[in-house]
mmCIF file of C-alpha atoms in Angstrom:
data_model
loop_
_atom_site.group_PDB
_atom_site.id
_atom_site.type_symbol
_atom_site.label_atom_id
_atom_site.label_comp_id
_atom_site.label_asym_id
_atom_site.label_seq_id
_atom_site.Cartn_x
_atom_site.Cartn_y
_atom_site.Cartn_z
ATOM 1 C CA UNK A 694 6.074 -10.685 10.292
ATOM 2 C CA UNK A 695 8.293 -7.805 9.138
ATOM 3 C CA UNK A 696 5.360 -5.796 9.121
ATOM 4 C CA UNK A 697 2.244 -4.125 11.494
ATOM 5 C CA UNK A 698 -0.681 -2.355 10.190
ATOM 6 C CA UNK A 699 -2.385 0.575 12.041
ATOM 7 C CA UNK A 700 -5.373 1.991 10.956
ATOM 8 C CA UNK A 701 -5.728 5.670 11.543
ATOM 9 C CA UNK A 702 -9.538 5.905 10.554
ATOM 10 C CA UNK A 703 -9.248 9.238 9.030
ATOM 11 C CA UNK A 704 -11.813 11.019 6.792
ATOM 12 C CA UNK A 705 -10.055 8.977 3.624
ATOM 13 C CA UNK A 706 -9.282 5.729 5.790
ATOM 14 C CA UNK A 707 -6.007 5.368 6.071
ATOM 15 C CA UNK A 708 -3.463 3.283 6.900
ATOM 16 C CA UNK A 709 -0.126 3.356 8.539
ATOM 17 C CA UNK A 710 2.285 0.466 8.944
ATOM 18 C CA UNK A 711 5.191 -0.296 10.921
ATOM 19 C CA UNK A 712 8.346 -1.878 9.962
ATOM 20 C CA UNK A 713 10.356 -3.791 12.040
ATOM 21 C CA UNK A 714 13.802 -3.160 11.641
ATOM 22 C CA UNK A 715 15.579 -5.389 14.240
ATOM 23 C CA UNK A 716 16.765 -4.278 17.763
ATOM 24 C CA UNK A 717 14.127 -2.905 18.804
ATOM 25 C CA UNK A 718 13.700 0.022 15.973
ATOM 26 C CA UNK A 719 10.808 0.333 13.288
ATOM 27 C CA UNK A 720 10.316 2.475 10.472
ATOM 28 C CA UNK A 721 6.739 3.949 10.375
ATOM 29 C CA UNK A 722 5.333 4.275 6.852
ATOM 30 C CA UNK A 723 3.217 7.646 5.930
ATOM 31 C CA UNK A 724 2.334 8.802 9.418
ATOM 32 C CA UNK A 725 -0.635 10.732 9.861
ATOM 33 C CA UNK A 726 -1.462 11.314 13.316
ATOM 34 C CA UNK A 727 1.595 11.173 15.445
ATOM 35 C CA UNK A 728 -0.216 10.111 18.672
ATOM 36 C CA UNK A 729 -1.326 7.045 17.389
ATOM 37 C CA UNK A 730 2.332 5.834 15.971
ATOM 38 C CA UNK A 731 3.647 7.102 19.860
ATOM 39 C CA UNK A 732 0.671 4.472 21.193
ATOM 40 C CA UNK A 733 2.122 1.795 19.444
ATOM 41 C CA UNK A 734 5.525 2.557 20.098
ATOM 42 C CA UNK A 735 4.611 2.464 24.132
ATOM 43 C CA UNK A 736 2.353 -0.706 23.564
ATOM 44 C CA UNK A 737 5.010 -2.859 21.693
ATOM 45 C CA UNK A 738 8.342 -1.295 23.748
ATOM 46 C CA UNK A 739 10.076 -0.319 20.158
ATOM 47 C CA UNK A 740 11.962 2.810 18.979
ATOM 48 C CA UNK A 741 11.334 4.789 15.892
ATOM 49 C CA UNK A 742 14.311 5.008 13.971
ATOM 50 C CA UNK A 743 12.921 6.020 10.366
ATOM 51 C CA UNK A 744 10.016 7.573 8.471
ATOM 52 C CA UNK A 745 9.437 5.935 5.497
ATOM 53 C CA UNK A 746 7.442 7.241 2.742
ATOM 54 C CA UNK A 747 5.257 6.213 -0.235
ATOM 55 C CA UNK A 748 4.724 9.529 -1.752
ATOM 56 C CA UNK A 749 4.502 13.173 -1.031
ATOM 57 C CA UNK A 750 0.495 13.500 -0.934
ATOM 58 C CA UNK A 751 -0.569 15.510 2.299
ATOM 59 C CA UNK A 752 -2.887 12.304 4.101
ATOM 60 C CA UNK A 753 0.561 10.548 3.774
ATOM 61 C CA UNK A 754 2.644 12.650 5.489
ATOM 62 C CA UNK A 755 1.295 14.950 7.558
ATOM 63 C CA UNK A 756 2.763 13.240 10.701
ATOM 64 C CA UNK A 757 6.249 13.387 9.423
ATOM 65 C CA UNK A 758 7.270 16.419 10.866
ATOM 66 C CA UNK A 759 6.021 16.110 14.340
ATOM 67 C CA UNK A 760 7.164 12.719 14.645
ATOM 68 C CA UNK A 761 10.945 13.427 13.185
ATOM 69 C CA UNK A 762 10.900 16.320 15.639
ATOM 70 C CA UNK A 763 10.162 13.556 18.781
ATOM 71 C CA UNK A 764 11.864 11.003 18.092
ATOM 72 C CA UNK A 765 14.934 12.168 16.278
ATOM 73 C CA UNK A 766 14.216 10.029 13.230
ATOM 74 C CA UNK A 767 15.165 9.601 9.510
ATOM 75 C CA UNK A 768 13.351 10.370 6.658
ATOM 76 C CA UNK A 769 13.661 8.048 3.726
ATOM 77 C CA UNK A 770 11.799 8.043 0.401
ATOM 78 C CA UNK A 771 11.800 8.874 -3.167
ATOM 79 C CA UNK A 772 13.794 12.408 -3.486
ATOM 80 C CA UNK A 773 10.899 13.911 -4.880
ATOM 81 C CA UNK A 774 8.484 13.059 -2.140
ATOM 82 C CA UNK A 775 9.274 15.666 0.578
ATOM 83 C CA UNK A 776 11.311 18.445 1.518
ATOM 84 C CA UNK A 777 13.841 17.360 3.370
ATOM 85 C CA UNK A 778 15.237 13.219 2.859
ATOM 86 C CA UNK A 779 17.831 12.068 5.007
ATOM 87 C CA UNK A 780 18.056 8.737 2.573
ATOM 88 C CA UNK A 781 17.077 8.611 -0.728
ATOM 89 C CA UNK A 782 15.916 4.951 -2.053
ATOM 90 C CA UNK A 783 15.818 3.739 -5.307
ATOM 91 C CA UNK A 784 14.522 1.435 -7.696
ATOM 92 C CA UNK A 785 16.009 -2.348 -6.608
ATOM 93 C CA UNK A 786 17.825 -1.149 -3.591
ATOM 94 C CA UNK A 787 17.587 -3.703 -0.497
ATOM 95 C CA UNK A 788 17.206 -2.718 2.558
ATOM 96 C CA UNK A 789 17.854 -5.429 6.174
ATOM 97 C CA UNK A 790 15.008 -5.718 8.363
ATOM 98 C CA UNK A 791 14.446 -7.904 11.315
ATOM 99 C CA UNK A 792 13.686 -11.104 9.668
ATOM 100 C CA UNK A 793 15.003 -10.450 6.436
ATOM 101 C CA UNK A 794 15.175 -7.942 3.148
ATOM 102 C CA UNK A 795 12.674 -5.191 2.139
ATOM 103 C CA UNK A 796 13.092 -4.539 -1.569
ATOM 104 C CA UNK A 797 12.284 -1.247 -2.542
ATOM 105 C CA UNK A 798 10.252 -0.821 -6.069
ATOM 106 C CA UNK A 799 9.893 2.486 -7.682
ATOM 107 C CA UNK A 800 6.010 2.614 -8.848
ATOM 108 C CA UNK A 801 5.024 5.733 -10.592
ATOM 109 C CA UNK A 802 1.589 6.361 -11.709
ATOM 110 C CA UNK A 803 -0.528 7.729 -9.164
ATOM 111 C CA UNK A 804 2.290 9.975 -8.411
ATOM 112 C CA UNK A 805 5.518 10.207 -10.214
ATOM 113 C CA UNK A 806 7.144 9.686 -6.832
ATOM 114 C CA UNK A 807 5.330 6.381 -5.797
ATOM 115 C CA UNK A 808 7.322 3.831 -4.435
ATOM 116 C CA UNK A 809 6.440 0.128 -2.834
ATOM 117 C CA UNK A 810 8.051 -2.022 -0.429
ATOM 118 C CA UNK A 811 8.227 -6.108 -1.141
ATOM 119 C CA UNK A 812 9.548 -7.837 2.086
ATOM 120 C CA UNK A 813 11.532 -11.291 1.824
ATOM 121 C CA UNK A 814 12.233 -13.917 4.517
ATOM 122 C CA UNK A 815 14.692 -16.725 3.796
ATOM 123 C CA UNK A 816 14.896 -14.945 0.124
ATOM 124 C CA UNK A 817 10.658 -15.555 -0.052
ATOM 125 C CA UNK A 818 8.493 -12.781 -0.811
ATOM 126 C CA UNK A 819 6.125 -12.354 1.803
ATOM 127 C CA UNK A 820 4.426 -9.049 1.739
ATOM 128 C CA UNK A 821 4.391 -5.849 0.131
ATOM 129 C CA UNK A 822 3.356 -1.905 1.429
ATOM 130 C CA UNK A 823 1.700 -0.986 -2.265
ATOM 131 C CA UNK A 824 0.089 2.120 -0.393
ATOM 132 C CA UNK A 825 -1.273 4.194 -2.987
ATOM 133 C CA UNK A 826 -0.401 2.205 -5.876
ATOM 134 C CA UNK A 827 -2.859 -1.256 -5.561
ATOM 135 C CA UNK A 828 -5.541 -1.745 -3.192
ATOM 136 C CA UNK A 829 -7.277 -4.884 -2.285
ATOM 137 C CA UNK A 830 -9.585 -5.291 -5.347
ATOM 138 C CA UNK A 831 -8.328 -2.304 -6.461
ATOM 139 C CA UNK A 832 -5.793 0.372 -7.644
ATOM 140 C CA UNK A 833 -4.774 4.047 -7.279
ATOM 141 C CA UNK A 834 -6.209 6.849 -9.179
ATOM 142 C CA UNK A 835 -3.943 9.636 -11.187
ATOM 143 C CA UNK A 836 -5.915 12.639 -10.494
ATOM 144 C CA UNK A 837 -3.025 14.080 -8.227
ATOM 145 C CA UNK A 838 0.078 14.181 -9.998
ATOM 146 C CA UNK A 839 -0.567 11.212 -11.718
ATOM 147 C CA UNK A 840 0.008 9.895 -15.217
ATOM 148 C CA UNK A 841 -2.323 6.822 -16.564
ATOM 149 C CA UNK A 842 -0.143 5.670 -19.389
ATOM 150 C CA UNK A 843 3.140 5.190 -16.959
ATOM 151 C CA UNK A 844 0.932 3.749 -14.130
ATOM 152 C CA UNK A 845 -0.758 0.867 -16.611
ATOM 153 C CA UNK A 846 3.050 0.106 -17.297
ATOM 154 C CA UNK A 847 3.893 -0.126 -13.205
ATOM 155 C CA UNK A 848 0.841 -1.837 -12.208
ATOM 156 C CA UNK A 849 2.141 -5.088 -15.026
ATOM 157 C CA UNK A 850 5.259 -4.662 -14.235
ATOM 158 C CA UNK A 851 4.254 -4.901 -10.188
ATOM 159 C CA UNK A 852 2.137 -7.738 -11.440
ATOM 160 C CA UNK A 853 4.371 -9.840 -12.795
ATOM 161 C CA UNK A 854 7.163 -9.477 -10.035
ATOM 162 C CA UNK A 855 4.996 -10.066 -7.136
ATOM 163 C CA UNK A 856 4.371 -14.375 -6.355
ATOM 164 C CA UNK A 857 0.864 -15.324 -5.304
ATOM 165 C CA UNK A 858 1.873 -16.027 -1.286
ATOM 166 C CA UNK A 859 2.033 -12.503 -0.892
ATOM 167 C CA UNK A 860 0.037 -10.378 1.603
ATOM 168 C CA UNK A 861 -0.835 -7.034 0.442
ATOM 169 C CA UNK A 862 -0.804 -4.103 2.484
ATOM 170 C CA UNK A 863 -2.659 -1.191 0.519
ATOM 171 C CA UNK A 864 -2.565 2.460 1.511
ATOM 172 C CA UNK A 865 -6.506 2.643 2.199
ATOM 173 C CA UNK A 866 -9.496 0.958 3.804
ATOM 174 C CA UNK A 867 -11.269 0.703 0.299
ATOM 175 C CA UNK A 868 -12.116 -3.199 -0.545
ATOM 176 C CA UNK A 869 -15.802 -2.972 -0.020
ATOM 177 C CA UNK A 870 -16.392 -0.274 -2.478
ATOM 178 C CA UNK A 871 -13.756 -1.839 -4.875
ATOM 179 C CA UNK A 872 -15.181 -4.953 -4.771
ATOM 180 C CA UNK A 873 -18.716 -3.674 -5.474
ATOM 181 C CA UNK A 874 -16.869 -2.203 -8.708
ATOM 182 C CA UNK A 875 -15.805 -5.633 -9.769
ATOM 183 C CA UNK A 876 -19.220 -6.798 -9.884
ATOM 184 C CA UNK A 877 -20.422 -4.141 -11.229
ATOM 185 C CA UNK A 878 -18.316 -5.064 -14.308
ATOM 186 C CA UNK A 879 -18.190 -8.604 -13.857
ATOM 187 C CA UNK A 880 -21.700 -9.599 -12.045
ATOM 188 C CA UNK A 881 -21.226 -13.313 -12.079
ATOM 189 C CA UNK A 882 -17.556 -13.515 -10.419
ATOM 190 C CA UNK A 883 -18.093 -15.558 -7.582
ATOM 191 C CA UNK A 884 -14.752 -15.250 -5.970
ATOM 192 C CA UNK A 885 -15.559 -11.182 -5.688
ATOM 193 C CA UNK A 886 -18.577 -12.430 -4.397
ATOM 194 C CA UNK A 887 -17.808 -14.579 -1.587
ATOM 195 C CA UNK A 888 -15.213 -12.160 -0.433
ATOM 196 C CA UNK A 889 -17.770 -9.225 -0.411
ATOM 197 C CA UNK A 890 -19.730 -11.386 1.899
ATOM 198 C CA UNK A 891 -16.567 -11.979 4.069
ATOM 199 C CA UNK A 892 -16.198 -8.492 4.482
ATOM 200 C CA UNK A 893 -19.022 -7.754 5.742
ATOM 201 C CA UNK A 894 -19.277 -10.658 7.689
ATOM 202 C CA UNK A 895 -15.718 -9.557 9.216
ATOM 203 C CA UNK A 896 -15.428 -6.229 8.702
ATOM 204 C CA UNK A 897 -13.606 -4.245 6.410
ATOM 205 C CA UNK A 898 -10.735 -2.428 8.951
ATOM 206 C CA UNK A 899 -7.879 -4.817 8.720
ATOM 207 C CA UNK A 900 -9.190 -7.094 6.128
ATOM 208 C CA UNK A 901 -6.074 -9.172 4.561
ATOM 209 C CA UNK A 902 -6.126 -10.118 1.407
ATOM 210 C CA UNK A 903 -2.857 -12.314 -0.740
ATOM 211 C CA UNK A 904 -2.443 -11.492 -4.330
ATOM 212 C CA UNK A 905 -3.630 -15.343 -5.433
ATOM 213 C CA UNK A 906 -7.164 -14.051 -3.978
ATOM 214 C CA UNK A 907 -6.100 -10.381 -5.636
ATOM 215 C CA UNK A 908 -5.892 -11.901 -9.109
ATOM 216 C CA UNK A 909 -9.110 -13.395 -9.169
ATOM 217 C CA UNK A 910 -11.179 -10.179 -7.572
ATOM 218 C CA UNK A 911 -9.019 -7.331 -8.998
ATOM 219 C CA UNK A 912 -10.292 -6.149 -12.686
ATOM 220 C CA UNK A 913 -6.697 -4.744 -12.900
ATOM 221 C CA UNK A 914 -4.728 -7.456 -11.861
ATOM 222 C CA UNK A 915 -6.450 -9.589 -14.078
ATOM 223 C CA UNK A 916 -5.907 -8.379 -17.737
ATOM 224 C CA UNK A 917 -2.432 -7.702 -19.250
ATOM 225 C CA UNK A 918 -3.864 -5.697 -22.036
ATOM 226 C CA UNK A 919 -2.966 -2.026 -21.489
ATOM 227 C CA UNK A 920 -5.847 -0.385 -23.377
ATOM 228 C CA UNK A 921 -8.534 -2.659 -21.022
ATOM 229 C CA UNK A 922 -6.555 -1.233 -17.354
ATOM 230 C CA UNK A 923 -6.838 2.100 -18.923
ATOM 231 C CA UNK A 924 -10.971 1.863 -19.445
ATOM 232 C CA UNK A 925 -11.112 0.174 -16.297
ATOM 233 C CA UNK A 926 -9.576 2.947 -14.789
ATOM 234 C CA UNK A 927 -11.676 5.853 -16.808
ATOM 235 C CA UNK A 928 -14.889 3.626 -15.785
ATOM 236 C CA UNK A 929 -13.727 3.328 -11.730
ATOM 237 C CA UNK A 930 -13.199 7.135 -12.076
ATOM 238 C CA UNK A 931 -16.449 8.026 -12.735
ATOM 239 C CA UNK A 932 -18.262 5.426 -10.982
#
């Protein structure tokens, strides 16, 4: 896998991930606390090389300085997301990791600087680093720099690129709560049902979810009509 997940169990339960990008260096994706990216670089013998980020909010990148400052990396994101980027990326640009392409996507909505990251192997999607943007059972809000009407258009458009094989790797520990939203809406889905029950069967941290299962628990990934996303996301705003 091109990718490792790290879960920093912060106050809004975040996650980092790791990206391998072959001989031995990894980007880390919207570091928090450096000391737990250093543990994992000790544990697995690799070297960070890059920073790579999602967005510019503050739970996504406080670590970037500290860890930059250490290790001598690179920052890469959207230009709008911090104040210093070594590499700007952009919409469609492909990037060569360690077993094959990471594509990035430029998804703004919850902020206007949002991007995602869709990893291939042997030219198949794999996975994708949504972050902010979807969730398992869920998706991001706009209250920070946000803008509803441009992030109903990225969430079809991510929608309809991304195959069903897919693992997703969301920004946030927030499926249990999500998934309690689904049924609040739709009581009788039994799919949201059976995975609530895996969850807490299994536990939440870590929980990995494909966007074939995504598409049958996620109220947002399974409409196409713009007006219903936006309600949905009015109603999971104030619920």
């Amino acid at each position: 896998m091109n990718v490792h997940q790290i879960y920093t169990d912060s106050p809004l339960r975040n996650y980092n991930y790791i990206v391998e990008l072959g001989n031995g260096e990894v980007a880390v994706v919207d570091p928090i606390y450096p000391k737990l990216v250093n543990e994992w670089l000790v544990e697995n013998n690799r070297v960070l090389a890059v920073v790579l980020l999602s967005h510019g909010h503050h739970d996504h990148v406080a670590g970037v300085d500290e860890l930059v400052q250490q290790h001598g990396a690179q920052i890469w994101g959207h230009k709008d997301s911090y104040k210093k980027i070594d590499r700007i990326l952009e919409d469609g640009e492909k990037i060569s990791t360690a077993l094959g392409e990471m594509e990035v996507i430029e998804t703004p909505g919850h902020t206007m600087d949002h991007l995602c990251f869709l990893f291939y192997e042997s030219g198949k999607q794999v996975e994708i680093i949504t972050m902010d943007t979807v969730f398992n059972a869920g998706i991001g809000n706009c209250k920070n720099g946000g803008n509803l009407d441009v992030f109903v258009e990225t969430i079809l458009d991510l929608n309809e690129k991304v195959e069903d094989q897919v693992i997703l790797w969301p920004g946030h520990d927030y499926i249990e709560n999500n998934l309690r939203f689904t049924l609040s809406i739709e009581p009788e889905n039994e799919d949201a049902k059976e995975l609530l029950e895996q969850v807490h069967k299994e536990g939440s941290v870590k929980f990995r979810t494909n966007f074939a299962t995504e598409r049958k628990v996620n109220l947002f990934l399974m409409t196409k009509d713009v007006e219903e996303i936006k309600k949905l996301r009015n109603k999971r705003d104030k619920w």
